[in-house]
Tab-separated table of C-alpha atoms in Angstrom:
chain	number	residue	atom	x	y	z
A	1	MET	CA	-40.832	14.427	-15.411
A	2	SER	CA	-42.497	15.493	-12.161
A	3	MET	CA	-44.305	12.152	-11.982
A	4	LEU	CA	-40.975	10.353	-12.339
A	5	LEU	CA	-39.438	12.368	-9.502
A	6	GLU	CA	-42.419	11.627	-7.244
A	7	ARG	CA	-42.096	7.945	-8.040
A	8	LEU	CA	-38.408	7.963	-7.136
A	9	LYS	CA	-39.205	9.663	-3.825
A	10	LEU	CA	-41.844	7.088	-2.905
A	11	GLU	CA	-39.907	3.965	-3.886
A	12	PRO	CA	-37.848	2.222	-1.215
A	13	THR	CA	-34.096	2.723	-1.322
A	14	ALA	CA	-33.472	-0.906	-2.346
A	15	GLN	CA	-35.690	-0.419	-5.383
A	16	ARG	CA	-34.039	2.852	-6.394
A	17	GLN	CA	-30.506	1.512	-6.596
A	18	ASN	CA	-28.668	2.446	-9.751
A	19	LEU	CA	-27.002	-0.175	-11.922
A	20	TYR	CA	-24.390	2.474	-12.643
A	21	HIS	CA	-22.959	1.951	-9.126
A	22	ASP	CA	-22.866	-1.851	-9.268
A	23	LYS	CA	-19.189	-2.852	-8.993
A	24	ARG	CA	-19.567	-6.000	-11.082
A	25	ALA	CA	-21.382	-4.068	-13.793
A	26	GLN	CA	-18.626	-1.448	-13.777
A	27	TRP	CA	-15.875	-4.025	-14.251
A	28	ALA	CA	-17.900	-5.708	-16.994
A	29	MET	CA	-18.340	-2.355	-18.732
A	30	TYR	CA	-14.605	-1.687	-18.629
A	31	VAL	CA	-13.815	-5.094	-20.130
A	32	VAL	CA	-16.435	-4.700	-22.850
A	33	ALA	CA	-15.333	-1.162	-23.672
A	34	PHE	CA	-11.658	-2.005	-24.026
A	35	GLY	CA	-12.533	-5.171	-25.918
A	36	ALA	CA	-14.537	-3.089	-28.381
A	37	LEU	CA	-11.688	-0.606	-28.769
A	38	ALA	CA	-9.312	-3.474	-29.478
A	39	THR	CA	-11.292	-4.391	-32.584
A	40	ILE	CA	-10.830	-0.996	-34.242
A	41	PRO	CA	-7.841	-2.053	-36.430
A	42	VAL	CA	-9.777	-5.117	-37.577
A	43	PHE	CA	-12.697	-3.126	-38.940
A	44	MET	CA	-10.742	-0.050	-39.965
A	45	GLY	CA	-7.985	-1.768	-41.935
A	46	ASP	CA	-4.384	-0.640	-42.133
A	47	ASP	CA	-4.907	3.104	-42.381
A	48	PRO	CA	-1.602	4.427	-40.980
A	49	PHE	CA	-2.852	7.951	-40.306
A	50	ALA	CA	-5.984	6.772	-38.503
A	51	LEU	CA	-4.035	4.257	-36.389
A	52	ASN	CA	-1.572	6.947	-35.356
A	53	GLN	CA	-4.450	9.313	-34.559
A	54	PHE	CA	-6.279	6.759	-32.417
A	55	ALA	CA	-3.028	5.968	-30.601
A	56	ARG	CA	-2.750	9.663	-29.739
A	57	TYR	CA	-6.272	9.550	-28.342
A	58	GLY	CA	-5.081	6.743	-26.087
A	59	VAL	CA	-2.374	9.010	-24.661
A	60	PHE	CA	-4.903	11.790	-24.095
A	61	GLY	CA	-7.024	9.229	-22.267
A	62	MET	CA	-4.081	8.448	-19.959
A	63	LEU	CA	-3.684	12.122	-19.140
A	64	ALA	CA	-7.395	12.498	-18.407
A	65	LEU	CA	-7.141	9.391	-16.226
A	66	SER	CA	-4.360	10.985	-14.175
A	67	VAL	CA	-6.455	14.145	-13.707
A	68	SER	CA	-9.509	12.113	-12.697
A	69	LEU	CA	-7.478	10.289	-10.066
A	70	VAL	CA	-5.825	13.328	-8.510
A	71	TRP	CA	-8.707	15.798	-8.863
A	72	GLY	CA	-11.892	13.757	-9.032
A	73	PHE	CA	-11.004	11.169	-6.381
A	74	GLY	CA	-8.153	12.887	-4.548
A	75	GLY	CA	-9.691	16.345	-4.442
A	76	ILE	CA	-6.416	17.939	-5.566
A	77	LEU	CA	-6.784	20.371	-8.459
A	78	SER	CA	-3.406	19.919	-10.129
A	79	LEU	CA	-2.720	22.110	-13.147
A	80	GLY	CA	0.774	20.678	-13.488
A	81	GLN	CA	0.225	17.191	-14.907
A	82	GLY	CA	2.145	18.448	-17.924
A	83	ILE	CA	5.278	18.555	-15.758
A	84	ALA	CA	5.470	14.767	-15.510
A	85	PHE	CA	4.290	14.383	-19.104
A	86	GLY	CA	6.915	16.778	-20.468
A	87	MET	CA	9.801	15.505	-18.341
A	88	ALA	CA	9.096	11.906	-19.357
A	89	ALA	CA	8.675	12.966	-22.989
A	90	TYR	CA	12.112	14.601	-22.991
A	91	GLY	CA	13.602	11.510	-21.368
A	92	MET	CA	12.050	9.297	-24.020
A	93	GLY	CA	13.126	11.690	-26.778
A	94	ALA	CA	16.714	11.547	-25.534
A	95	THR	CA	16.561	7.741	-25.349
A	96	MET	CA	15.281	7.412	-28.921
A	97	GLN	CA	17.802	9.978	-30.181
A	98	MET	CA	20.724	8.076	-28.654
A	99	GLN	CA	19.460	4.835	-30.178
A	100	TYR	CA	20.115	6.495	-33.528
A	101	GLN	CA	23.547	7.961	-32.687
A	102	ASP	CA	26.751	5.969	-33.203
A	103	PRO	CA	29.094	5.982	-30.157
A	104	GLU	CA	32.237	6.111	-32.323
A	105	TYR	CA	31.406	7.979	-35.536
A	106	ASP	CA	28.369	10.110	-34.610
A	107	PRO	CA	28.145	10.503	-30.826
A	108	ILE	CA	26.569	13.969	-30.712
A	109	PRO	CA	23.066	14.898	-31.962
A	110	SER	CA	23.095	17.466	-34.762
A	111	PHE	CA	21.250	20.135	-32.769
A	112	MET	CA	24.067	20.105	-30.202
A	113	LEU	CA	26.656	20.627	-32.927
A	114	THR	CA	24.587	23.543	-34.210
A	115	ASN	CA	24.767	25.044	-30.721
A	116	GLU	CA	28.569	24.637	-30.722
A	117	LEU	CA	28.809	21.785	-28.239
A	118	GLU	CA	31.975	19.769	-28.813
A	119	LYS	CA	31.101	16.775	-26.653
A	120	LEU	CA	27.985	15.028	-25.422
A	121	PRO	CA	26.747	16.638	-22.155
A	122	THR	CA	27.096	14.493	-19.059
A	123	VAL	CA	23.336	14.494	-18.452
A	124	TRP	CA	22.878	12.800	-21.831
A	125	GLU	CA	25.395	9.994	-21.210
A	126	PRO	CA	22.962	7.612	-19.408
A	127	PHE	CA	20.637	7.643	-22.435
A	128	TRP	CA	23.101	5.554	-24.436
A	129	HIS	CA	21.482	2.633	-22.625
A	130	THR	CA	17.807	2.214	-23.501
A	131	GLU	CA	16.902	0.513	-20.222
A	132	VAL	CA	18.530	3.273	-18.166
A	133	GLY	CA	16.868	5.916	-20.329
A	134	LEU	CA	13.418	4.447	-19.706
A	135	ILE	CA	14.060	4.206	-15.970
A	136	LEU	CA	15.125	7.843	-15.869
A	137	ALA	CA	12.176	8.932	-18.023
A	138	LEU	CA	9.814	7.382	-15.479
A	139	GLY	CA	11.810	7.795	-12.297
A	140	ILE	CA	12.796	11.460	-12.472
A	141	PRO	CA	9.281	12.926	-12.905
A	142	THR	CA	7.905	10.503	-10.323
A	143	LEU	CA	10.583	11.484	-7.808
A	144	PHE	CA	9.927	15.136	-8.561
A	145	PHE	CA	6.224	14.674	-7.810
A	146	VAL	CA	7.118	12.990	-4.511
A	147	ILE	CA	9.310	15.913	-3.436
A	148	PHE	CA	7.036	18.634	-4.790
A	149	GLY	CA	3.955	16.981	-3.313
A	150	PHE	CA	5.643	16.580	0.063
A	151	LEU	CA	6.545	20.281	0.174
A	152	MET	CA	2.972	21.298	-0.672
A	153	PHE	CA	0.898	18.903	1.380
A	154	GLN	CA	3.116	18.805	4.434
A	155	ALA	CA	2.460	22.555	4.575
A	156	ARG	CA	-1.276	21.743	4.281
A	157	LEU	CA	-1.790	23.676	1.071
A	158	ALA	CA	-5.132	22.999	-0.597
A	159	GLY	CA	-7.554	24.227	-3.221
A	160	ALA	CA	-6.507	27.214	-5.291
A	161	PHE	CA	-3.074	27.338	-3.626
A	162	VAL	CA	-2.167	23.902	-5.000
A	163	ALA	CA	-3.452	24.902	-8.432
A	164	ILE	CA	-1.309	28.058	-8.371
A	165	MET	CA	1.778	26.211	-7.163
A	166	THR	CA	1.543	23.502	-9.807
A	167	LEU	CA	0.845	26.084	-12.516
A	168	ALA	CA	3.858	28.172	-11.484
A	169	MET	CA	6.115	25.139	-11.430
A	170	LEU	CA	4.862	24.116	-14.869
A	171	GLY	CA	5.736	27.566	-16.200
A	172	ALA	CA	9.233	27.274	-14.734
A	173	TRP	CA	9.841	23.928	-16.444
A	174	TYR	CA	8.503	25.306	-19.726
A	175	ASN	CA	10.937	28.226	-19.639
A	176	MET	CA	13.789	25.912	-18.727
A	177	ALA	CA	13.098	23.601	-21.679
A	178	TYR	CA	12.735	26.590	-23.986
A	179	ASP	CA	15.893	28.432	-22.874
A	180	MET	CA	18.329	25.504	-22.549
A	181	GLN	CA	18.610	25.125	-26.306
A	182	PRO	CA	22.011	23.338	-26.396
A	183	PHE	CA	20.558	20.527	-24.255
A	184	THR	CA	16.884	20.454	-25.303
A	185	ALA	CA	17.000	21.915	-28.849
A	186	GLY	CA	14.850	24.793	-27.605
A	187	PHE	CA	11.693	25.637	-29.542
A	188	ASN	CA	12.747	23.318	-32.406
A	189	GLY	CA	12.475	20.273	-30.177
A	190	ILE	CA	14.089	16.857	-30.431
A	191	SER	CA	13.146	14.775	-33.478
A	192	PRO	CA	14.590	11.249	-33.278
A	193	PRO	CA	15.174	10.121	-36.896
A	194	SER	CA	14.148	6.520	-36.246
A	195	SER	CA	11.343	4.769	-34.403
A	196	PHE	CA	11.743	3.325	-30.927
A	197	GLN	CA	13.451	-0.053	-30.742
A	198	ALA	CA	12.834	-2.512	-27.921
A	199	PHE	CA	13.637	-6.223	-27.673
A	200	GLY	CA	14.787	-6.203	-31.280
A	201	VAL	CA	11.456	-4.818	-32.524
A	202	ASP	CA	10.874	-1.459	-34.199
A	203	VAL	CA	7.700	0.195	-32.921
A	204	ASP	CA	6.428	1.767	-36.128
A	205	PRO	CA	4.373	4.869	-35.187
A	206	TYR	CA	2.118	4.306	-38.208
A	207	SER	CA	1.255	0.662	-37.695
A	208	SER	CA	-1.298	-1.314	-35.772
A	209	MET	CA	1.443	-2.090	-33.222
A	210	ILE	CA	1.515	1.449	-31.890
A	211	TYR	CA	-2.257	1.364	-31.464
A	212	TRP	CA	-2.031	-1.895	-29.511
A	213	VAL	CA	0.710	-0.396	-27.335
A	214	ALA	CA	-1.285	2.756	-26.552
A	215	LEU	CA	-4.520	0.854	-25.912
A	216	GLY	CA	-2.784	-1.811	-23.827
A	217	VAL	CA	-1.070	0.768	-21.631
A	218	LEU	CA	-4.317	2.737	-21.255
A	219	ALA	CA	-6.265	-0.410	-20.310
A	220	ALA	CA	-3.621	-1.514	-17.786
A	221	LEU	CA	-3.479	1.925	-16.156
A	222	THR	CA	-7.266	2.253	-16.046
A	223	LEU	CA	-7.893	-1.177	-14.546
A	224	GLY	CA	-5.019	-0.725	-12.104
A	225	THR	CA	-6.388	2.643	-10.982
A	226	LYS	CA	-9.877	1.164	-10.722
A	227	ALA	CA	-8.569	-1.611	-8.459
A	228	LEU	CA	-6.670	0.934	-6.361
A	229	LEU	CA	-9.795	3.018	-5.837
A	230	ALA	CA	-11.769	-0.085	-4.875
A	231	SER	CA	-9.298	-0.760	-2.052
A	232	LYS	CA	-9.157	0.776	1.418
A	233	PHE	CA	-6.652	3.291	0.078
A	234	GLY	CA	-9.236	4.504	-2.423
A	235	THR	CA	-11.834	4.898	0.300
A	236	ILE	CA	-9.444	6.910	2.453
A	237	ILE	CA	-8.394	9.344	-0.272
A	238	GLN	CA	-12.051	9.974	-1.129
A	239	ALA	CA	-12.793	10.579	2.549
A	240	ILE	CA	-9.892	13.042	2.639
A	241	ARG	CA	-11.275	14.707	-0.473
A	242	ASP	CA	-14.668	15.209	1.195
A	243	ASP	CA	-13.411	16.272	4.623
A	244	PRO	CA	-9.635	16.297	5.243
A	245	GLU	CA	-9.942	17.663	8.774
A	246	ARG	CA	-12.285	14.883	9.842
A	247	ALA	CA	-9.937	12.260	8.347
A	248	ARG	CA	-7.052	13.884	10.203
A	249	PHE	CA	-8.970	13.801	13.489
A	250	LEU	CA	-9.669	10.093	12.910
A	251	GLY	CA	-5.913	9.523	12.927
A	252	TYR	CA	-5.019	9.347	9.251
A	253	ASN	CA	-1.865	10.935	7.901
A	254	VAL	CA	-3.589	13.159	5.358
A	255	ALA	CA	-0.364	14.521	3.879
A	256	PHE	CA	0.926	11.001	3.203
A	257	TYR	CA	-2.175	9.988	1.277
A	258	GLN	CA	-2.234	13.252	-0.664
A	259	VAL	CA	1.415	12.905	-1.658
A	260	THR	CA	0.808	9.290	-2.669
A	261	VAL	CA	-2.177	9.984	-4.919
A	262	PHE	CA	-0.406	13.047	-6.355
A	263	THR	CA	2.644	10.908	-7.158
A	264	ILE	CA	0.632	8.101	-8.731
A	265	SER	CA	-1.131	10.595	-10.973
A	266	GLY	CA	2.270	11.964	-11.975
A	267	LEU	CA	3.482	8.456	-12.766
A	268	ILE	CA	0.483	7.910	-15.054
A	269	ALA	CA	1.195	11.217	-16.825
A	270	ALA	CA	4.859	10.223	-17.196
A	271	ILE	CA	3.899	6.926	-18.821
A	272	ALA	CA	1.682	8.906	-21.185
A	273	GLY	CA	4.672	11.107	-22.081
A	274	ILE	CA	6.780	8.083	-22.971
A	275	VAL	CA	4.096	6.578	-25.199
A	276	TRP	CA	3.469	9.981	-26.784
A	277	VAL	CA	7.044	10.297	-28.061
A	278	MET	CA	6.880	6.747	-29.416
A	279	ILE	CA	3.854	7.854	-31.446
A	280	VAL	CA	4.934	11.284	-32.708
A	281	GLN	CA	8.751	10.864	-32.666
A	282	TYR	CA	9.072	14.420	-31.439
A	283	VAL	CA	9.221	16.391	-28.200
A	284	SER	CA	9.374	20.138	-27.648
A	285	PRO	CA	8.449	22.707	-24.972
A	286	THR	CA	4.832	22.470	-26.172
A	287	SER	CA	4.563	19.360	-23.984
A	288	LEU	CA	5.046	21.687	-21.021
A	289	GLU	CA	2.691	24.437	-22.166
A	290	ILE	CA	0.285	25.780	-19.559
A	291	PHE	CA	-2.699	25.624	-21.896
A	292	PHE	CA	-2.094	21.937	-22.556
A	293	SER	CA	-2.262	21.069	-18.852
A	294	ILE	CA	-5.385	23.181	-18.397
A	295	THR	CA	-6.933	21.358	-21.354
A	296	MET	CA	-6.390	18.053	-19.533
A	297	VAL	CA	-8.562	19.365	-16.706
A	298	ILE	CA	-11.243	20.355	-19.219
A	299	TRP	CA	-11.218	16.816	-20.683
A	300	ALA	CA	-11.802	15.321	-17.240
A	301	ALA	CA	-14.488	17.872	-16.336
A	302	VAL	CA	-16.417	17.354	-19.574
A	303	GLY	CA	-16.261	13.571	-19.389
A	304	GLY	CA	-16.800	13.428	-15.633
A	305	ARG	CA	-13.954	13.748	-13.151
A	306	LEU	CA	-15.658	11.336	-10.742
A	307	SER	CA	-15.526	8.562	-13.340
A	308	LEU	CA	-12.290	7.129	-14.724
A	309	PHE	CA	-13.898	5.989	-17.942
A	310	GLY	CA	-15.897	9.207	-18.138
A	311	ALA	CA	-12.688	11.268	-18.041
A	312	ILE	CA	-11.140	9.071	-20.749
A	313	PHE	CA	-14.251	9.463	-22.878
A	314	GLY	CA	-14.108	13.234	-22.364
A	315	ALA	CA	-10.538	13.329	-23.693
A	316	ILE	CA	-11.421	11.270	-26.750
A	317	PHE	CA	-14.647	13.227	-27.326
A	318	ILE	CA	-13.001	16.667	-27.185
A	319	ASN	CA	-10.032	15.683	-29.345
A	320	THR	CA	-12.242	13.996	-31.916
A	321	ILE	CA	-14.243	17.193	-32.247
A	322	GLN	CA	-11.027	19.181	-32.527
A	323	SER	CA	-9.703	16.887	-35.256
A	324	TYR	CA	-12.743	17.425	-37.438
A	325	VAL	CA	-13.786	20.944	-36.419
A	326	GLY	CA	-10.652	22.622	-35.098
A	327	ASP	CA	-8.949	22.966	-38.481
A	328	GLU	CA	-12.041	24.529	-40.014
A	329	PHE	CA	-12.675	27.058	-37.254
A	330	GLN	CA	-8.998	27.458	-36.303
A	331	ALA	CA	-8.723	30.219	-33.667
A	332	ALA	CA	-12.440	29.976	-32.898
A	333	TRP	CA	-11.801	26.467	-31.588
A	334	PHE	CA	-10.736	27.850	-28.217
A	335	VAL	CA	-14.061	29.675	-27.962
A	336	ILE	CA	-15.877	26.442	-28.810
A	337	LEU	CA	-13.869	24.531	-26.195
A	338	GLY	CA	-14.597	27.152	-23.562
A	339	THR	CA	-18.292	27.085	-24.408
A	340	ILE	CA	-18.418	23.294	-24.068
A	341	PHE	CA	-16.730	23.537	-20.674
A	342	ILE	CA	-19.115	26.237	-19.412
A	343	VAL	CA	-22.204	24.354	-20.594
A	344	VAL	CA	-21.066	21.130	-18.947
A	345	VAL	CA	-20.168	22.826	-15.659
A	346	ARG	CA	-23.513	24.646	-15.611
A	347	PHE	CA	-25.880	21.855	-16.623
A	348	LEU	CA	-23.861	18.641	-16.072
A	349	PRO	CA	-21.688	19.107	-12.974
A	350	LYS	CA	-20.759	15.400	-13.119
A	351	GLY	CA	-19.965	15.633	-16.826
A	352	ILE	CA	-21.122	13.249	-19.511
A	353	ALA	CA	-20.712	10.396	-17.033
A	354	GLY	CA	-23.319	12.079	-14.821
A	355	LEU	CA	-25.763	12.166	-17.726
A	356	PHE	CA	-25.119	8.481	-18.335
A	357	GLU	CA	-25.678	7.808	-14.631
A	358	MET	CA	-29.105	9.469	-14.795
A	359	ILE	CA	-30.082	7.483	-17.887
A	360	VAL	CA	-28.973	4.176	-16.380
A	361	GLY	CA	-30.860	5.106	-13.202
A	362	LEU	CA	-34.117	4.857	-15.157
A	363	VAL	CA	-33.487	1.148	-15.726
A	364	PRO	CA	-35.299	-1.000	-13.109
A	365	TYR	CA	-32.652	-2.637	-10.976
A	366	ARG	CA	-32.571	-4.454	-7.651
A	367	GLY	CA	-29.273	-5.192	-6.036
A	368	ARG	CA	-27.466	-5.168	-2.760
A	369	ALA	CA	-27.090	-1.774	-1.178
A	370	PRO	CA	-23.580	-0.455	-1.749
A	371	THR	CA	-21.376	-0.567	1.293
A	372	GLN	CA	-18.359	1.565	2.078
A	373	PRO	CA	-15.595	0.411	4.424
A	374	ALA	CA	-15.679	2.406	7.621
A	375	LEU	CA	-12.827	4.728	8.441
A	376	GLY	CA	-11.688	3.566	11.818
A	377	PRO	CA	-9.305	5.453	14.085
A	378	ARG	CA	-5.636	5.059	13.402
A	379	ARG	CA	-2.425	6.325	14.947
A	380	ALA	CA	-1.094	9.186	12.844
A	381	SER	CA	2.505	10.231	12.356
A	382	ASP	CA	1.803	13.906	11.620
């Protein structure tokens, strides 16, 4: 090992370039990886339980992706990604529930009748229309992240203060969903009796279609985020992550970029919430639980928060272990999860992706030295 380190020190920089950082190789890896995942139903057959389970992994991958973007590349430790996820999930649950209700003969969900409501609440009226329901399910959490992010970052909050603020807000939304039982069904949750219908097609949660939907959405979000990070915007938010004061002195509106990346991550989590309800046909306050949002951060940390695909792999890796080990060890699972997190933080600060980077670095590779766009001065509005 010592001989290898000496060799790396003596070799010229051009000879020590890592294939892991080659942009073309990264895009090729993403295409190959998603192409391989797309073949799972072909080799696995029509196992409804497995297809539904893999679709859930896709949603977990979306959540890890949102954490990687906001924390790994934006430098914002948000413990409130569950806010957007839960709000969108409730919006989708309401949309699917109203698809089942009949406007004339059965206009009120049964849980509202149980809570002695005599008419459909006004806030539920827009969900009669599927298109409006989907817009609200995406738009409301996204708008909330814009406002909440503006209040935090315009005040120049950072680090642990942002984590505390997002965690407190998540707790507030959880209590609201739990206590407003006539409108949210409380701890019982909303269970739409039928699958989601769109364009005359029923999205069966136990078919290959739901797997294609989850994988397609995950691939689109991942590639879109990858392209965003490869742009000048991506360079700026990473510069702000490393040294916000220097970026501010160079003339960049730091608060604007922080709010933007925070909002985009919330949008990704909201999309995940919509797909989640399509898969499970159920939404409850558990979507807004504090532990669930903290677990998202653990997924990204284990997989590698500085790598989009690493974070996705971390989510799939942890949940696969939980599926096969969690039931057997039950309460001890949380100890196992905590141990995995501690080991990774101690020995693999870049997560599993960092280990992969070191392994790929051993492969002889000559390429052009990576270049980063310079951050030139710019007139700021703050």
